[in-house]
Short mmCIF file of C-alpha atoms in Angstrom, two decimals:
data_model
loop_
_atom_site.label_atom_id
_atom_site.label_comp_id
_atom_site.label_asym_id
_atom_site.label_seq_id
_atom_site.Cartn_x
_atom_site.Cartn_y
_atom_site.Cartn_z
CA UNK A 15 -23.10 -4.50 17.05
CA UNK A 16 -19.29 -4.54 17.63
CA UNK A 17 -19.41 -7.87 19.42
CA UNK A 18 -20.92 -8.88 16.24
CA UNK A 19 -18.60 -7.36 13.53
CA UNK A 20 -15.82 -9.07 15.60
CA UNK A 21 -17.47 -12.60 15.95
CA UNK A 22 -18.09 -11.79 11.84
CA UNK A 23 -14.28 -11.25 11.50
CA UNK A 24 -12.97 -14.00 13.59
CA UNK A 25 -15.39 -16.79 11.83
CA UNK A 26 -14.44 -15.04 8.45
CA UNK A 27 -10.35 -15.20 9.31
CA UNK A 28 -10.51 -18.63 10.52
CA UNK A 29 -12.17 -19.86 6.80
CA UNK A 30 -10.85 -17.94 4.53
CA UNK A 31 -6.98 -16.54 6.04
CA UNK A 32 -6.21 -13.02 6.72
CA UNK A 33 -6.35 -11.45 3.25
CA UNK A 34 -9.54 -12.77 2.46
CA UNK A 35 -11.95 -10.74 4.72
CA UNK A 36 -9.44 -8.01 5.39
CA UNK A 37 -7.51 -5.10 3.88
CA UNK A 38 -4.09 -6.02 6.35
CA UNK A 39 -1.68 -3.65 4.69
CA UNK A 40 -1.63 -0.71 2.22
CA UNK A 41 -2.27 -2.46 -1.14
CA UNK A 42 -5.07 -4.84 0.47
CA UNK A 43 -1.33 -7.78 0.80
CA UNK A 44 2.00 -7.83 0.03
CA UNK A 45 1.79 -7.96 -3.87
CA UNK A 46 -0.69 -4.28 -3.73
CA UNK A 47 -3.16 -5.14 -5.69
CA UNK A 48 -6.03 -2.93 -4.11
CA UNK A 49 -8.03 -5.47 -4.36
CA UNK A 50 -10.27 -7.39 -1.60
CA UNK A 51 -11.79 -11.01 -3.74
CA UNK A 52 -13.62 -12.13 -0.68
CA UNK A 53 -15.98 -8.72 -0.22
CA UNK A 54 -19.95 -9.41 -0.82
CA UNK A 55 -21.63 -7.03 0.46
CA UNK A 56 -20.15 -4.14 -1.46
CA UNK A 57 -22.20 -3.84 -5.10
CA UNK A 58 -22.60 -1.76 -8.00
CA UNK A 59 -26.18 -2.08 -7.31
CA UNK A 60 -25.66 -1.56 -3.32
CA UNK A 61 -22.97 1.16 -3.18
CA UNK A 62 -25.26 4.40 -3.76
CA UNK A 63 -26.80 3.17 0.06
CA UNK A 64 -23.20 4.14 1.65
CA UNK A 65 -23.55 6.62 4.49
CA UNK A 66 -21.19 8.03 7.21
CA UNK A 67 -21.17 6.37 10.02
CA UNK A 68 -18.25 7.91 11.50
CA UNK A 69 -15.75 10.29 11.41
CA UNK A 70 -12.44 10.39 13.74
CA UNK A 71 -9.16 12.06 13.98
CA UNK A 72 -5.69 11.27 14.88
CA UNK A 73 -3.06 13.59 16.48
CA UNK A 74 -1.17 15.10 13.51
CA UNK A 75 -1.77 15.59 10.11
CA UNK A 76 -1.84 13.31 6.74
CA UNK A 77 -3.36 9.98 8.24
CA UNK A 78 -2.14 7.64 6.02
CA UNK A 79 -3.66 4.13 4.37
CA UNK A 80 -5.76 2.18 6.89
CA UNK A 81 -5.93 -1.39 7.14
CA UNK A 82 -7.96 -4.03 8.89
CA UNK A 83 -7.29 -6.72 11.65
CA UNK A 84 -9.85 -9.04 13.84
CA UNK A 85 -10.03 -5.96 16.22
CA UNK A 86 -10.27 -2.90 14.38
CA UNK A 87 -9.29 -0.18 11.65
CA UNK A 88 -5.40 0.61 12.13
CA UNK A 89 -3.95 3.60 10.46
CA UNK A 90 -0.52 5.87 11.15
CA UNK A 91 -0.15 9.83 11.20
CA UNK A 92 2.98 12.08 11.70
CA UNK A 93 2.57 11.34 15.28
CA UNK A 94 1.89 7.70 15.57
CA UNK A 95 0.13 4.24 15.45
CA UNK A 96 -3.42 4.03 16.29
CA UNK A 97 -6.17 1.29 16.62
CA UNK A 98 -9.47 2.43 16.05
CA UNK A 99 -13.19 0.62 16.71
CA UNK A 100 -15.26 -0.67 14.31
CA UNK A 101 -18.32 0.60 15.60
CA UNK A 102 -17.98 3.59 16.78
CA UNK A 103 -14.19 4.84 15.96
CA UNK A 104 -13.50 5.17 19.09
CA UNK A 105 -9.93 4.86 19.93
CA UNK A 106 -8.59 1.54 21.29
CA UNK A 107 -4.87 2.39 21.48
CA UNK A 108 -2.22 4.93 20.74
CA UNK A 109 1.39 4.37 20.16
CA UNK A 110 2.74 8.29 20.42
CA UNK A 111 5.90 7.57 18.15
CA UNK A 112 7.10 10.28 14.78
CA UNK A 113 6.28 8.45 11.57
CA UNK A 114 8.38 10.36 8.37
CA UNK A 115 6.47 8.81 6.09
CA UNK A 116 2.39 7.53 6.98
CA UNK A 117 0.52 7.69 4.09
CA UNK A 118 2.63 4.94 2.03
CA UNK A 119 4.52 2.42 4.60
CA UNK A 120 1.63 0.76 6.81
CA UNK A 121 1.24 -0.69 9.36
CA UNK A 122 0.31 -4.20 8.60
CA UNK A 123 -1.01 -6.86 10.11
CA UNK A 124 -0.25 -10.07 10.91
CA UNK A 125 -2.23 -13.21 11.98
CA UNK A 126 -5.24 -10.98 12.72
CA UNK A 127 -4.49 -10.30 15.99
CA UNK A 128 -1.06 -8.25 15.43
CA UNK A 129 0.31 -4.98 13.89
CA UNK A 130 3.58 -4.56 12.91
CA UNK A 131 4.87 -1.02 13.03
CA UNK A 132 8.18 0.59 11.90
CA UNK A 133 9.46 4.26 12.18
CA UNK A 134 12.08 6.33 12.66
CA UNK A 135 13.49 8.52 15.86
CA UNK A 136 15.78 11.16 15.45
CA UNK A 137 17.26 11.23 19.08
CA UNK A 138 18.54 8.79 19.54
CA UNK A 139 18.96 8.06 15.30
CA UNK A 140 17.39 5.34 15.25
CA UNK A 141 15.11 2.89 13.29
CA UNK A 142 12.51 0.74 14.96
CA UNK A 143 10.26 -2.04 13.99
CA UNK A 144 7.75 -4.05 16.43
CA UNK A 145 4.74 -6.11 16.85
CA UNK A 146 1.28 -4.53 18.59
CA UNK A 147 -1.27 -6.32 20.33
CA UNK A 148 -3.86 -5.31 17.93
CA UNK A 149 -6.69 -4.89 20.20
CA UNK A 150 -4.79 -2.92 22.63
CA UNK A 151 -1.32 -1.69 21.54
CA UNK A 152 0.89 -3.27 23.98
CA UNK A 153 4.08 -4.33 22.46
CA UNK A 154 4.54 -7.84 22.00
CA UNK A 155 7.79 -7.77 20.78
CA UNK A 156 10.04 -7.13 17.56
CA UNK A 157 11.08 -10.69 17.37
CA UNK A 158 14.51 -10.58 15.81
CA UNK A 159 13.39 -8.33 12.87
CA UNK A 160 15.69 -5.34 11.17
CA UNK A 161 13.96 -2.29 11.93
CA UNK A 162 12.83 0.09 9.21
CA UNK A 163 9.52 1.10 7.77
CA UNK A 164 7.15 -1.60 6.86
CA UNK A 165 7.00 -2.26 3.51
CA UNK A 166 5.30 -6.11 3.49
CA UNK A 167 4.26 -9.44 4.97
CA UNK A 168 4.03 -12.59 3.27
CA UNK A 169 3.90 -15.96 5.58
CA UNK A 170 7.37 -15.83 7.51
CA UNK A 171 9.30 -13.33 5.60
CA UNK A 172 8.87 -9.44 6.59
CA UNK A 173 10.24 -6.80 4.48
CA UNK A 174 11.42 -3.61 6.04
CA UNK A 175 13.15 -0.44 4.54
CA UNK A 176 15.48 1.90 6.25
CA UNK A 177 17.96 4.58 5.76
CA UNK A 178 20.98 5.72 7.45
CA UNK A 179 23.67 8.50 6.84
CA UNK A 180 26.64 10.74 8.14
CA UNK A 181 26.14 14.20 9.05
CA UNK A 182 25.63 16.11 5.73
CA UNK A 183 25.99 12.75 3.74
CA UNK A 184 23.63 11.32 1.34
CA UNK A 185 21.16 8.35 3.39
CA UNK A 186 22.04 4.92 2.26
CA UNK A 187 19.27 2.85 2.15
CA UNK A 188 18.90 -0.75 2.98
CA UNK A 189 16.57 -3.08 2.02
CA UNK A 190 15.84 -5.83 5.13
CA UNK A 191 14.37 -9.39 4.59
CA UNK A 192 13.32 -10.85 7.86
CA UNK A 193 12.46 -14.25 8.25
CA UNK A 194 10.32 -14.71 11.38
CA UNK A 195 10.85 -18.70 11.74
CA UNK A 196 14.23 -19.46 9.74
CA UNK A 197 15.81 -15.62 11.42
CA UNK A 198 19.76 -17.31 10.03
CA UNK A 199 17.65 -16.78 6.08
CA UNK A 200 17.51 -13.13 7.14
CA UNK A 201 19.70 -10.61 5.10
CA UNK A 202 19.86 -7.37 4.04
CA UNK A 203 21.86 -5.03 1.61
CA UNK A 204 22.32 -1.37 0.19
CA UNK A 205 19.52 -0.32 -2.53
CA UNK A 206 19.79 3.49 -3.49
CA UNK A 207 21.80 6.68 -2.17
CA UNK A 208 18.96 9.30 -1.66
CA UNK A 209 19.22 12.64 -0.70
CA UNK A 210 15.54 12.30 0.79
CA UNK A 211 16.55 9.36 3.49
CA UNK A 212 14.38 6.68 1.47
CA UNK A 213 13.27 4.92 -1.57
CA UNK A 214 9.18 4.53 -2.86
CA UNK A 215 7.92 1.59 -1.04
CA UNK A 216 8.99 -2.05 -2.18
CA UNK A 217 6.66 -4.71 -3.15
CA UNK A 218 6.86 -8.39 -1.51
CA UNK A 219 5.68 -11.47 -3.70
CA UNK A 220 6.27 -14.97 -2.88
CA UNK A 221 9.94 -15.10 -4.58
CA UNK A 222 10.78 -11.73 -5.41
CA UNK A 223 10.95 -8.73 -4.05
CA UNK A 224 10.21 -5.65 -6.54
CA UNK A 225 11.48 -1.63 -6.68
CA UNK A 226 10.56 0.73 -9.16
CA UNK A 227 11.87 4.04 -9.40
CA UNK A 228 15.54 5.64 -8.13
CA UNK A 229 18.23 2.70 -7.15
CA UNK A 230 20.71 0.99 -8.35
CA UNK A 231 21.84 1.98 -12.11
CA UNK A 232 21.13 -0.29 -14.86
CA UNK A 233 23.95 -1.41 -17.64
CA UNK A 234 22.62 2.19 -19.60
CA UNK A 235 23.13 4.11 -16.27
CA UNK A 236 19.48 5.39 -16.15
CA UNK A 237 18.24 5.51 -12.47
CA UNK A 238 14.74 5.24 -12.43
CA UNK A 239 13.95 1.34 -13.67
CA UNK A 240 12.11 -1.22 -12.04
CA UNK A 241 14.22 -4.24 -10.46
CA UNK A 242 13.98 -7.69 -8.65
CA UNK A 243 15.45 -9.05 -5.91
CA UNK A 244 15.38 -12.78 -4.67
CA UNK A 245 13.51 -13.19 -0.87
CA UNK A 246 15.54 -16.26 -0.35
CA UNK A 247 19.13 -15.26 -1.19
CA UNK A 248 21.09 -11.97 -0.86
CA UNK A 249 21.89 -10.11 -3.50
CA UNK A 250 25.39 -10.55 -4.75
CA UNK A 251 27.30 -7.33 -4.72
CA UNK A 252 27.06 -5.14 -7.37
CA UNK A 253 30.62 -4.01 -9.64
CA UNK A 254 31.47 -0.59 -9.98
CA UNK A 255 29.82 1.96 -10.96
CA UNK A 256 28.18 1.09 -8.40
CA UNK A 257 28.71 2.05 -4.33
CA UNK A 258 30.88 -0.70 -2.73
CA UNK A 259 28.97 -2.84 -0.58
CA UNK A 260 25.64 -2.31 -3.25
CA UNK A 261 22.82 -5.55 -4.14
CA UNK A 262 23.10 -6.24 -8.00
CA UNK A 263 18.84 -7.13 -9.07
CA UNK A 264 18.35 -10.09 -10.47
CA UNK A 265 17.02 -7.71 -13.70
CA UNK A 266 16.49 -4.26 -14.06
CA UNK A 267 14.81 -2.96 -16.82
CA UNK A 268 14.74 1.04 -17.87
CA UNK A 269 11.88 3.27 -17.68
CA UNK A 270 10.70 6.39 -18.47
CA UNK A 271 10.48 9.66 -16.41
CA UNK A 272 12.04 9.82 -13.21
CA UNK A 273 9.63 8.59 -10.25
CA UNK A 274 7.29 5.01 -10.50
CA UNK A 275 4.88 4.16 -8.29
CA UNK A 276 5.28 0.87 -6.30
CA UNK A 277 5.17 -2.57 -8.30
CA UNK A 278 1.54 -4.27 -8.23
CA UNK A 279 1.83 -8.27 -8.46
CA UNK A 280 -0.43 -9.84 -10.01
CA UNK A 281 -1.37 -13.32 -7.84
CA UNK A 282 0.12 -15.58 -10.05
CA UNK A 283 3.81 -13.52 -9.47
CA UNK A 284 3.57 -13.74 -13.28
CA UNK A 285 3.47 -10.02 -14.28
CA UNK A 286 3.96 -6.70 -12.22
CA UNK A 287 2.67 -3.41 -13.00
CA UNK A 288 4.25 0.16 -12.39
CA UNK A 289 3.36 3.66 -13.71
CA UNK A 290 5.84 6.67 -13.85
CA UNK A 291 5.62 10.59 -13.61
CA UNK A 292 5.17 10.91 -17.44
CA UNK A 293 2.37 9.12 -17.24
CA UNK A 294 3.67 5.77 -18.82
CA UNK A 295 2.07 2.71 -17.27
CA UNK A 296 4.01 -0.60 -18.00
CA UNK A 297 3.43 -4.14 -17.48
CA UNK A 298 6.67 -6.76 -16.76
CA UNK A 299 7.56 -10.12 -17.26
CA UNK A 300 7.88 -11.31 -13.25
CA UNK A 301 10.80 -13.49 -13.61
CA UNK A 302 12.95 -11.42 -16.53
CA UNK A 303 11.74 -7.83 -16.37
CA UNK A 304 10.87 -7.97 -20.27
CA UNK A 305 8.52 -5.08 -21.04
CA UNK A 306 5.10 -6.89 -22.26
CA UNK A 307 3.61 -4.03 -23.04
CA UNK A 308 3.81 -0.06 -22.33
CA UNK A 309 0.74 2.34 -22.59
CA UNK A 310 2.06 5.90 -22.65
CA UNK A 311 -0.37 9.56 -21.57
CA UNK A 312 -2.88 7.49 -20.30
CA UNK A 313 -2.25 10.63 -17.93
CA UNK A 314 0.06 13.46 -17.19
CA UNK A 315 1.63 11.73 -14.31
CA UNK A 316 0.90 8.67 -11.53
CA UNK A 317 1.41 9.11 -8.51
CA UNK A 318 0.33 5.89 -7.00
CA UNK A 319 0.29 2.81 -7.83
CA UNK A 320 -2.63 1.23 -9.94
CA UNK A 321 -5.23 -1.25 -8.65
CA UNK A 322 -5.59 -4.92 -10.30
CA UNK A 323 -8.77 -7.11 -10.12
CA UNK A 324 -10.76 -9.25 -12.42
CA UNK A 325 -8.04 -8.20 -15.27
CA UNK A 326 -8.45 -4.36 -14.99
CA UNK A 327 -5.55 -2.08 -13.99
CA UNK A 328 -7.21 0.52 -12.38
CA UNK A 329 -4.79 3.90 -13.02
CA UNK A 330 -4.84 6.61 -10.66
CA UNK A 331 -3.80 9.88 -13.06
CA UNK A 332 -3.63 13.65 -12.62
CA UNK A 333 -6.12 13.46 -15.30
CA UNK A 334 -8.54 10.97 -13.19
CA UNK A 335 -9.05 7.35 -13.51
CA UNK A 336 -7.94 5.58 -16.45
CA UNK A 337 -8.98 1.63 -16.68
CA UNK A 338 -6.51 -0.71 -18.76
CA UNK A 339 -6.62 -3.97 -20.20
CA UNK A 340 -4.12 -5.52 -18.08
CA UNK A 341 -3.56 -7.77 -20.37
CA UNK A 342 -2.99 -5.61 -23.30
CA UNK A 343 -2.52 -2.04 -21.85
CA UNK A 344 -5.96 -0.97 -23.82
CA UNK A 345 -7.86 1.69 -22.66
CA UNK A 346 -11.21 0.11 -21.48
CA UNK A 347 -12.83 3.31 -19.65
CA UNK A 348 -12.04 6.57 -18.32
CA UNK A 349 -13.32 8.65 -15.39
CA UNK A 350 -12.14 12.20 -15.72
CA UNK A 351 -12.97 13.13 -12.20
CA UNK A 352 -9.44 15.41 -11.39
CA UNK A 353 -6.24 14.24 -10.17
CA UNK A 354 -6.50 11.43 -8.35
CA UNK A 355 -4.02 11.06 -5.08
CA UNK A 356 -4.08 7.59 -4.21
CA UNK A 357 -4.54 3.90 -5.19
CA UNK A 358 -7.82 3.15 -5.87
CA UNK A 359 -9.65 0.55 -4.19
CA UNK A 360 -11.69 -2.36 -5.95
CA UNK A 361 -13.68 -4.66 -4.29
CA UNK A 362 -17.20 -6.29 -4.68
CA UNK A 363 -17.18 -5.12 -8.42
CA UNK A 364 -16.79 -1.50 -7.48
CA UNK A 365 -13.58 0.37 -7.73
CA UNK A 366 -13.25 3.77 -5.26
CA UNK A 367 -11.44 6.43 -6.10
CA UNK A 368 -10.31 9.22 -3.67
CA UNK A 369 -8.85 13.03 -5.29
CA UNK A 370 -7.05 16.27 -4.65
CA UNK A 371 -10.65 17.49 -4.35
CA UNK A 372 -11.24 15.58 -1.44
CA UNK A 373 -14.08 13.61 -3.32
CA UNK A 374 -14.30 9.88 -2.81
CA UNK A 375 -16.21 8.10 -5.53
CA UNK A 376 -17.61 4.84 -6.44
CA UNK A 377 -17.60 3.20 -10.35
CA UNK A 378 -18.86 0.07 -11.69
CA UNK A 379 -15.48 -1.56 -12.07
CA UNK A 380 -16.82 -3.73 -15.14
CA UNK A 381 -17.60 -0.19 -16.89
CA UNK A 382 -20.62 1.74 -18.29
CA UNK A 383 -20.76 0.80 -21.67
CA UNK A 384 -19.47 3.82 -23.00
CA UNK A 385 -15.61 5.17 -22.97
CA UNK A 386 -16.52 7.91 -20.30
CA UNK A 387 -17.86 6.59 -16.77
CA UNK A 388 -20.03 8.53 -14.10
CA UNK A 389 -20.01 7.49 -10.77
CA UNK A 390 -22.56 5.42 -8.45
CA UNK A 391 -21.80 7.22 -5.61
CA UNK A 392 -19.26 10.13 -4.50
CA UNK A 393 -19.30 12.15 -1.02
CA UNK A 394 -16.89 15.47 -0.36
CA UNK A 395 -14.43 15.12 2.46
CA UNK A 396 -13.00 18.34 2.56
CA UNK A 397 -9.06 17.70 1.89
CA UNK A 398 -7.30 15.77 -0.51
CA UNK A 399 -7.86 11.67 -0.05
CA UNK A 400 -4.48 9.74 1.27
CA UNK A 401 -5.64 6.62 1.22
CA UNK A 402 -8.76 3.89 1.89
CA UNK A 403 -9.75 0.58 2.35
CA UNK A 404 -12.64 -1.84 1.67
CA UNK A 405 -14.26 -4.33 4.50
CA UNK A 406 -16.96 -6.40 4.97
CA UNK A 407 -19.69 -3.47 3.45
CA UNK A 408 -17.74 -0.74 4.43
CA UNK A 409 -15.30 1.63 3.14
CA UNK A 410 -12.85 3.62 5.58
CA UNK A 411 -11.21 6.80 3.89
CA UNK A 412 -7.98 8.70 5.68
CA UNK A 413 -7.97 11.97 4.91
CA UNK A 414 -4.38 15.05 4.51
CA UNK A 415 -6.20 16.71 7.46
CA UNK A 416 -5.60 13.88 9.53
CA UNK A 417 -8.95 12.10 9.93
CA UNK A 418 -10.26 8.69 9.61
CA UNK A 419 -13.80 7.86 8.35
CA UNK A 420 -16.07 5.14 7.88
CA UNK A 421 -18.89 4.92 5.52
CA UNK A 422 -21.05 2.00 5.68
CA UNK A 423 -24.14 -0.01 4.22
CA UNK A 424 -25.91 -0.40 8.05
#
């Protein structure tokens, strides 16, 4: 059966690219949509026939978003990088190395057959970021790349984020654009001072590269807005107020509360989505940062960002799932189902949703017909969800108790 999941993968990779059959970073790609197009199997009218069919954990708590590669399920913890089977769950590799931060910052893969990993070490202080075998975990190399956590791949470029300070100073931290085959286009510069040692995850599109929350000040001095950056160029430094040596956005536009959740592309690069801790969700012009549209206590906070797919923005609320127009910012449907931890998951016309409760549940993404939803499917976990994924017909959940589990069709 694992011989044939893998043959599956390979044939799938090879016609459709890596996005299209697999979930190869946090987000599902780059621009964190949460969504996986290419999925069949998964249906409304299948999803109620989901069963365990495993149930694994790593070394340390919090196991944080999994993604897929041609080998396996790949996931981090406070205490490493894992590879995990298919099949069975068993473990294929383990990469014993302190991750601050697993439940937002990857891994990812790349080309199928690799994972690229970044985290930090405290002795010595230092930031690394490498390439896995993906089957087996050796190290194949970091290939040039500025080490930080893992924040996106798209084609050549890698994004990385990392944070450095003095003793008892504030952490500076850098945003790193990598390019794998042009490494003389690669460039990085200053972001944010944080007391915290980092910034909420950025978001990599095809031209821009995309922060929301704390950085840079805008011309009002408010702090938490959502910015752009160019992949291609450096950012020119930024005048005072500003810290000397500081990247000046292309835009920057103001928003309210004081935490957003990281940008969601849309594929077109056209429009990017972010909600905040007052529970605004707002939709921006790509290439000016205009506000299109703003749709305020669609919850009392989020704290991740929404999903995207078939013109839904899928909201993940303290109050439980609200579903958008994301054209508009209209309400379409509601689930109030609790506070929901973590970016839901659409795929095969079903959108998953995983809470503080520990429930994971499964709606018709298209709705119910009615302004209140109830779920196709739920199952209880235990502890609060931290992130999932969706694969060929199966779903795999990471739990704050440090597990990793697979339910499945067959």
């Amino acid at each position: 059966m694992r011989r044939n999941r893998v043959h599956v993968a390979a044939i799938c990779l090879v016609a459709v690219g890596l996005a299209g059959c697999f979930w190869p970073a946090p987000g599902a790609g780059p621009g964190r949509t949460g969504h996986n197009v290419f999925e069949t199997e998964m249906t409304p009218a299948s999803v109620a026939g989901l069963h365990l069919l495993w149930s694994v954990h790593g070394d340390g708590a919090m196991m944080g978003k999994p993604v897929t590669s041609v080998r396996g399920i790949h996931a981090s913890d406070y205490r490493g990088f894992y590879g995990f089977s298919f099949e069975t769950g068993a473990r294929l590799w383990t990469t014993q190395m302190p991750t601050d931060f697993p439940a937002e910052t990857g891994p990812v893969v790349a080309d199928g057959d690799r994972v690229v990993i970044g985290y930090h070490t405290t002795f010595p202080n230092q930031w690394i970021t490498t390439f896995k075998d993906a089957a087996t975990g050796a190290d194949v190399g970091s290939g040039g790349v500025a080490p930080g956590m893992v924040d996106g791949l798209e084609g050549d470029v890698l994004l990385t984020r990392s944070a450095g300070s003095g003793p008892g100073m504030p952490a500076v931290v850098q945003m790193n654009v990598s390019n794998l085959t042009s490494p003389a286009a690669s460039w990085s510069a200053a972001i944010d001072v944080s007391s915290q040692g980092a910034t909420r995850a950025l978001t990599l599109g095809r031209t821009r590269i995309y922060q929301a929350g704390r950085g840079v000040a805008t011309p009002t001095g408010s702090t938490n807005a959502v910015r752009s950056y160019a992949v291609a160029t450096p950012p020119a430094p930024c005048p005072p107020p500003a810290p000397a040596g500081f990247g000046c956005p292309l835009w920057a536009t103001d928003i309210a509360g004081t935490t957003a959740s990281p940008p969601v592309v849309d594929p077109s690069e056209s429009v990017i989505y972010t909600g905040t801790d007052t529970g605004a969700v707002y939709a921006l012009d790509a290439a000016t940062g205009a506000i299109l549209w703003t749709t305020r206590g669609v919850g009392r906070a989020t704290g991740d960002s929404p999903a995207l797919a078939d013109g839904s923005l899928f909201v993940p609320t303290t109050d439980g799932l609200f579903v958008l127009d994301a054209a508009t910012g209209a309400v379409r449907w509601t689930a109030p189902v609790g506070s929901v931890s973590t970016q839901p998951a659409v795929a095969g016309g079903v959108v998953f949703t995983g809470g503080l409760d520990g429930r994971v549940m499964a709606f018709d993404a298209a709705g119910c017909g009615a302004d209140t939803c109830s779920a196709l499917w739920s199952v209880a976990t235990g502890f609060f969800i931290s992130g999932s994924a969706v694969s060929q017909g199966r779903i795999y959940v990471a739990t704050s108790d440090g597990r990793l589990e697979a339910y499945g069709l067959h």
